[in-house]
Coordinates of C-alpha atoms and ligand atoms in Angstrom, one line a residue:
M788 CA 15.1 6.8 -19.2
L789 CA 14.1 5.9 -22.4
N790 CA 13.4 8.8 -24.7
N791 CA 14.5 7.4 -28.5
S792 CA 15.0 11.2 -29.3
P793 CA 18.4 11.9 -31.5
F794 CA 17.9 15.3 -29.3
S795 CA 18.0 13.5 -26.1
P796 CA 21.9 12.3 -26.3
A797 CA 22.6 10.8 -23.1
S798 CA 26.6 10.0 -23.7
P799 CA 29.5 12.2 -25.1
E800 CA 29.4 9.8 -27.8
A801 CA 25.5 10.1 -28.8
Q802 CA 26.0 13.8 -28.3
A803 CA 28.9 14.1 -30.7
I804 CA 26.7 12.5 -33.1
T805 CA 23.2 15.0 -32.4
H806 CA 25.8 18.2 -32.6
L807 CA 27.2 16.9 -36.2
F808 CA 23.0 15.8 -36.6
I809 CA 21.7 19.7 -35.9
F810 CA 24.6 21.5 -38.0
V811 CA 23.6 19.1 -41.4
G812 CA 20.2 19.7 -40.6
I813 CA 20.7 23.6 -40.4
V814 CA 23.3 23.2 -43.7
I815 CA 20.3 21.2 -45.3
L816 CA 17.6 23.4 -44.8
A817 CA 19.6 26.6 -45.2
I818 CA 20.2 25.2 -48.9
F819 CA 16.4 24.0 -49.5
V820 CA 15.1 27.3 -48.9
L821 CA 18.3 28.9 -51.4
V822 CA 16.8 25.9 -53.7
A823 CA 13.0 26.9 -52.9
T824 CA 13.3 30.7 -52.8
L825 CA 15.3 30.7 -56.0
V826 CA 12.5 28.6 -57.8
L827 CA 9.5 30.2 -56.7
Y828 CA 11.3 33.8 -58.0
A829 CA 12.0 32.3 -61.2
V830 CA 8.3 30.6 -61.8
I831 CA 6.4 33.8 -60.6
R832 CA 9.5 36.3 -62.2
F833 CA 9.2 34.5 -65.7
R834 CA 5.6 33.4 -65.8
H835 CA 3.5 33.2 -69.2
R836 CA 2.3 37.0 -69.5
P837 CA -1.0 37.9 -71.5
D838 CA 1.4 40.0 -74.2
G839 CA 3.3 36.5 -75.1
A840 CA 6.1 37.4 -75.2
E841 CA 9.2 35.3 -74.4
P842 CA 11.1 36.2 -72.4
R843 CA 15.3 37.4 -72.4
Q844 CA 17.2 33.5 -73.1
V845 CA 20.2 32.3 -72.2
F846 CA 23.1 29.9 -72.2
G847 CA 25.0 29.3 -70.1
N848 CA 26.5 31.7 -67.1
S849 CA 29.9 31.1 -66.2
R850 CA 30.5 33.7 -63.1
L851 CA 27.1 31.4 -62.1
E852 CA 27.8 27.9 -62.3
K853 CA 31.7 28.7 -60.8
T854 CA 30.1 30.0 -58.0
W855 CA 28.0 27.2 -57.6
T856 CA 30.1 24.5 -57.8
I857 CA 32.4 26.0 -55.1
G858 CA 29.6 26.4 -52.9
A859 CA 28.4 22.9 -52.5
L860 CA 32.7 21.7 -53.1
L861 CA 32.6 24.0 -49.6
T862 CA 29.7 22.4 -48.8
V863 CA 30.6 18.9 -48.3
A864 CA 34.1 19.8 -47.3
V865 CA 32.5 21.1 -43.9
I866 CA 30.4 18.3 -43.9
C867 CA 33.3 16.1 -43.9
I868 CA 35.7 18.0 -41.7
F869 CA 33.0 17.7 -39.2
A870 CA 31.9 14.4 -40.3
I871 CA 35.1 13.4 -39.2
R872 CA 35.6 14.7 -36.4
T873 CA 32.1 13.3 -35.1
M874 CA 33.9 9.9 -35.4
H875 CA 37.1 10.6 -33.8
E876 CA 34.7 11.8 -30.9
A877 CA 32.1 9.3 -31.2
D878 CA 34.2 5.9 -31.6
A879 CA 37.6 6.9 -31.1
S880 CA 39.6 4.3 -32.1
P881 CA 41.3 2.3 -28.5
R882 CA 45.0 2.2 -28.0
P883 CA 47.2 -1.2 -29.4
G884 CA 46.8 -3.9 -26.6
E885 CA 43.9 -1.5 -25.1
K886 CA 41.8 -4.3 -22.4
P887 CA 38.3 -4.0 -23.3
N888 CA 36.2 -3.2 -20.0
L889 CA 33.2 -5.3 -21.3
V890 CA 33.3 -8.5 -23.4
I891 CA 30.0 -9.0 -24.9
V892 CA 28.6 -12.3 -26.7
A893 CA 25.9 -12.1 -29.1
H894 CA 23.7 -15.3 -28.6
Q895 CA 20.6 -16.3 -30.9
W896 CA 18.6 -14.4 -29.3
W897 CA 20.0 -13.2 -25.8
W898 CA 23.2 -11.4 -24.7
E899 CA 26.0 -12.9 -23.0
A900 CA 28.6 -9.8 -21.2
R901 CA 31.7 -10.9 -19.3
Y902 CA 33.8 -8.3 -17.2
P903 CA 37.0 -9.7 -17.5
E904 CA 38.8 -7.8 -14.9
S905 CA 35.9 -9.4 -11.4
S906 CA 34.9 -12.1 -14.4
V907 CA 31.5 -11.4 -13.2
V908 CA 29.3 -13.6 -16.1
T909 CA 25.8 -11.7 -17.2
A910 CA 23.2 -11.8 -19.4
D911 CA 21.0 -9.6 -21.2
E912 CA 21.3 -6.4 -18.4
I913 CA 24.6 -5.1 -18.2
H914 CA 25.7 -2.7 -15.3
I915 CA 28.3 -0.5 -15.9
P916 CA 29.5 2.4 -13.9
V917 CA 28.1 6.1 -15.0
G918 CA 30.2 8.6 -16.4
K919 CA 32.9 5.9 -17.1
P920 CA 34.0 5.8 -20.9
W921 CA 33.6 1.7 -21.2
L922 CA 35.3 -0.2 -23.8
V923 CA 33.6 -3.0 -25.1
E924 CA 34.5 -6.5 -26.8
L925 CA 31.4 -7.2 -29.1
K926 CA 31.9 -10.5 -30.9
S927 CA 28.7 -12.8 -32.2
A928 CA 28.7 -16.8 -31.1
D929 CA 26.6 -18.4 -33.9
V930 CA 25.3 -15.3 -36.9
I931 CA 25.3 -11.7 -37.3
H932 CA 23.2 -9.6 -35.0
D933 CA 23.8 -5.5 -34.2
W934 CA 23.9 -3.9 -30.7
W935 CA 22.2 -0.7 -30.5
V936 CA 21.1 1.7 -27.3
P937 CA 20.2 4.9 -29.0
D938 CA 19.7 7.1 -26.1
L939 CA 23.4 5.7 -26.1
G940 CA 24.2 6.7 -29.3
R941 CA 25.6 2.7 -29.3
K942 CA 24.9 0.9 -32.2
M943 CA 27.7 -2.1 -33.9
D944 CA 27.5 -5.0 -35.4
A945 CA 28.3 -8.3 -33.6
I946 CA 30.4 -10.4 -36.3
P947 CA 31.3 -13.9 -35.8
G948 CA 34.8 -14.3 -36.3
H949 CA 36.0 -10.7 -35.6
P950 CA 35.5 -8.6 -32.8
N951 CA 34.7 -5.3 -33.5
H952 CA 35.2 -2.3 -30.1
F953 CA 33.4 0.8 -28.7
W954 CA 33.1 2.5 -26.6
I955 CA 30.1 3.0 -23.8
Q956 CA 29.1 5.5 -21.3
A957 CA 26.4 7.2 -19.8
D958 CA 25.9 10.7 -18.2
K959 CA 23.4 9.9 -15.7
P960 CA 22.2 6.9 -13.7
G961 CA 19.5 4.9 -15.3
T962 CA 18.0 2.4 -17.4
Y963 CA 18.7 2.3 -21.4
L964 CA 16.8 -0.4 -23.5
G965 CA 18.1 -1.5 -26.9
T966 CA 17.4 -4.0 -28.8
C967 CA 19.1 -6.7 -31.6
A968 CA 19.5 -4.2 -34.6
E969 CA 20.6 -6.8 -37.5
Y970 CA 17.6 -9.5 -38.4
C971 CA 19.3 -12.5 -36.9
G972 CA 17.0 -14.9 -36.9
A973 CA 12.7 -16.0 -35.5
Q974 CA 13.5 -14.3 -31.9
H975 CA 15.2 -11.4 -33.6
A976 CA 12.8 -8.9 -32.0
W977 CA 13.2 -11.0 -28.9
M978 CA 16.8 -9.7 -28.2
R979 CA 16.9 -7.1 -25.5
I980 CA 19.4 -4.9 -24.0
R981 CA 18.9 -3.5 -20.6
V982 CA 22.0 -1.1 -20.2
I983 CA 22.1 -0.1 -16.2
A984 CA 23.8 3.1 -15.3
E985 CA 25.0 3.5 -11.4
P986 CA 26.7 5.3 -10.0
E987 CA 30.6 3.8 -8.9
A988 CA 29.6 2.4 -5.6
E989 CA 26.7 0.8 -6.1
F990 CA 28.0 -0.3 -9.5
K991 CA 31.1 -2.0 -7.1
T992 CA 28.2 -3.2 -4.9
W993 CA 26.6 -5.2 -8.0
E994 CA 29.3 -6.9 -9.1
Q995 CA 30.3 -7.7 -5.1
Q996 CA 27.0 -9.4 -5.6
Q997 CA 27.8 -11.1 -9.1
L998 CA 30.6 -12.6 -7.6
E999 CA 29.2 -14.5 -4.7
V1000 CA 28.9 -18.2 -4.5
P1001 CA 24.6 -18.8 -4.2
P1002 CA 24.5 -21.6 -1.3
I1003 CA 23.6 -24.6 -2.6
P1004 CA 20.0 -25.2 -1.3
V1005 CA 19.9 -28.8 1.4
S1006 CA 16.8 -28.8 2.1
G1007 CA 12.2 -28.3 0.7
E1008 CA 11.6 -27.9 -3.3
A1009 CA 14.7 -25.3 -3.8
A1010 CA 16.8 -28.9 -2.6
A1011 CA 14.7 -31.4 -5.6
G1012 CA 14.7 -28.3 -7.8
S1013 CA 18.8 -27.8 -7.3
K1014 CA 18.9 -32.5 -8.1
L1015 CA 16.2 -31.7 -11.1
F1016 CA 18.4 -29.3 -12.5
N1017 CA 21.7 -31.9 -12.8
D1018 CA 19.7 -34.3 -13.9
L1019 CA 17.9 -32.5 -16.5
T1020 CA 20.6 -32.1 -18.8
C1021 CA 20.3 -28.2 -18.1
V1022 CA 23.8 -28.1 -16.9
N1023 CA 24.6 -28.4 -20.7
C1024 CA 24.3 -25.2 -21.5
H1025 CA 23.9 -23.0 -18.2
T1026 CA 26.5 -22.2 -15.5
V1027 CA 25.5 -21.7 -11.6
A1028 CA 28.9 -20.8 -9.8
G1029 CA 29.6 -23.2 -6.8
T1030 CA 27.6 -26.3 -8.8
P1031 CA 28.6 -28.9 -11.5
A1032 CA 26.3 -26.6 -13.9
Q1033 CA 29.4 -25.0 -15.9
A1034 CA 27.7 -24.5 -19.3
D1035 CA 27.9 -21.7 -21.5
I1036 CA 25.8 -22.4 -24.5
G1037 CA 23.1 -20.4 -22.4
P1038 CA 22.6 -17.5 -20.2
D1039 CA 24.6 -17.8 -16.6
L1040 CA 21.7 -18.2 -14.4
T1041 CA 24.5 -18.0 -11.6
H1042 CA 21.5 -15.0 -10.2
V1043 CA 19.0 -15.2 -12.3
A1044 CA 16.3 -14.2 -10.2
S1045 CA 18.3 -11.0 -9.3
R1046 CA 17.5 -10.1 -13.2
E1047 CA 14.8 -8.1 -14.6
T1048 CA 14.0 -9.8 -17.5
L1049 CA 13.8 -13.4 -18.6
A1050 CA 14.8 -14.3 -22.0
A1051 CA 16.6 -11.2 -22.7
G1052 CA 13.7 -9.3 -22.4
R1053 CA 10.4 -11.2 -22.8
L1054 CA 8.8 -11.8 -19.6
K1055 CA 9.5 -10.2 -16.4
D1056 CA 11.6 -12.2 -13.9
T1057 CA 9.1 -13.3 -11.3
P1058 CA 8.4 -16.8 -9.8
E1059 CA 5.3 -17.1 -11.4
N1060 CA 6.7 -16.2 -15.6
L1061 CA 10.1 -18.1 -14.4
G1062 CA 7.7 -20.8 -14.2
K1063 CA 5.7 -20.6 -17.4
W1064 CA 9.0 -19.7 -19.8
I1065 CA 10.9 -23.0 -18.3
S1066 CA 7.4 -25.4 -18.7
N1067 CA 7.1 -24.3 -22.1
P1068 CA 9.9 -22.0 -23.7
Q1069 CA 8.8 -22.7 -27.0
A1070 CA 5.0 -21.0 -26.7
Y1071 CA 7.5 -17.6 -25.4
K1072 CA 10.1 -18.0 -28.0
P1073 CA 9.4 -20.2 -30.8
G1074 CA 12.8 -21.3 -32.0
A1075 CA 14.7 -20.0 -29.0
H1076 CA 17.5 -23.2 -28.6
M1077 CA 15.5 -23.4 -24.8
P1078 CA 14.0 -26.9 -25.7
D1079 CA 10.1 -27.8 -23.7
F1080 CA 11.5 -30.8 -21.7
N1081 CA 7.5 -31.8 -20.5
L1082 CA 8.0 -31.2 -16.8
N1083 CA 5.2 -32.0 -14.5
P1084 CA 3.5 -29.1 -12.6
A1085 CA 5.8 -30.2 -9.7
Q1086 CA 8.8 -30.7 -11.2
V1087 CA 8.4 -27.1 -12.8
Q1088 CA 7.0 -26.0 -8.9
E1089 CA 11.0 -27.6 -7.7
L1090 CA 12.7 -25.6 -10.2
V1091 CA 11.4 -22.4 -9.8
A1092 CA 12.2 -22.9 -6.5
Y1093 CA 15.6 -23.6 -6.6
L1094 CA 16.1 -20.7 -9.1
E1095 CA 14.5 -18.1 -6.8
T1096 CA 17.3 -18.5 -4.6
L1097 CA 20.1 -17.5 -7.1
K1098 CA 19.9 -14.1 -6.0
Ligands
CUA1045 CU1 19.8 -10.6 -33.2 CU2 18.9 -9.6 -34.4

């Protein structure tokens, strides 16, 4: 799960970076030991003596100077070769015209995820099949954000008007946590990422479930909530498949009740928290673009009843 240690890579890309990190660390340690030993030797060997005699004065030694100049150049050259190799392994260029498996759009302050092949759209919780290298196209809808999932070794800026690409892959099933790593405004801290890596069959099941169009409730509180949802202008920002709500300003809510968290990780996705969030979003994410509609408790209850049908 979440290790957040450079020594526990969970993808081939993270592993390549870890190997380089360890290699460079060993080189640095060797240089430190060498320099520290020589300094200590000089301090002890040439320390002030009671007889006060000056040691022999030396001005330059061309053989030594050549050795450490060439030695340093070779060391940097070797590190450079390993670094270039790592860059190819960790950030291979997609083939020209290669279609992304996943399009991620960063918003203030949540992540939109689009699966072009299946046309699934979701938010904040990104499901991927385990063990497969997926090409991600990363975009921004507003300001610069930064996609960062440490265990998978993935960190990339989302720049408005300039899509970036990276590969994502997880060796083992699990939930890999991440966050936005570029200050992007008031709620930068609540722009969390969950990458959920599943075996192929489970991933397919999830995808099928995401493609289902939830039935529109016809009676009870849920039906009243469904009507409220359309009347209160929720539809101006959100999408719910099979309804007039088809906007993409805010997260797609077609399957909101099947997610683990709300508001990009700010709250656990429970009916109670959903009620708290829609009755006063600004209390949980001050500055968020979700307005406070000053709903009364009955309206909140109806909306929650409706949204909970969106599994
Ligand atoms: Cu998005 Cu910081």
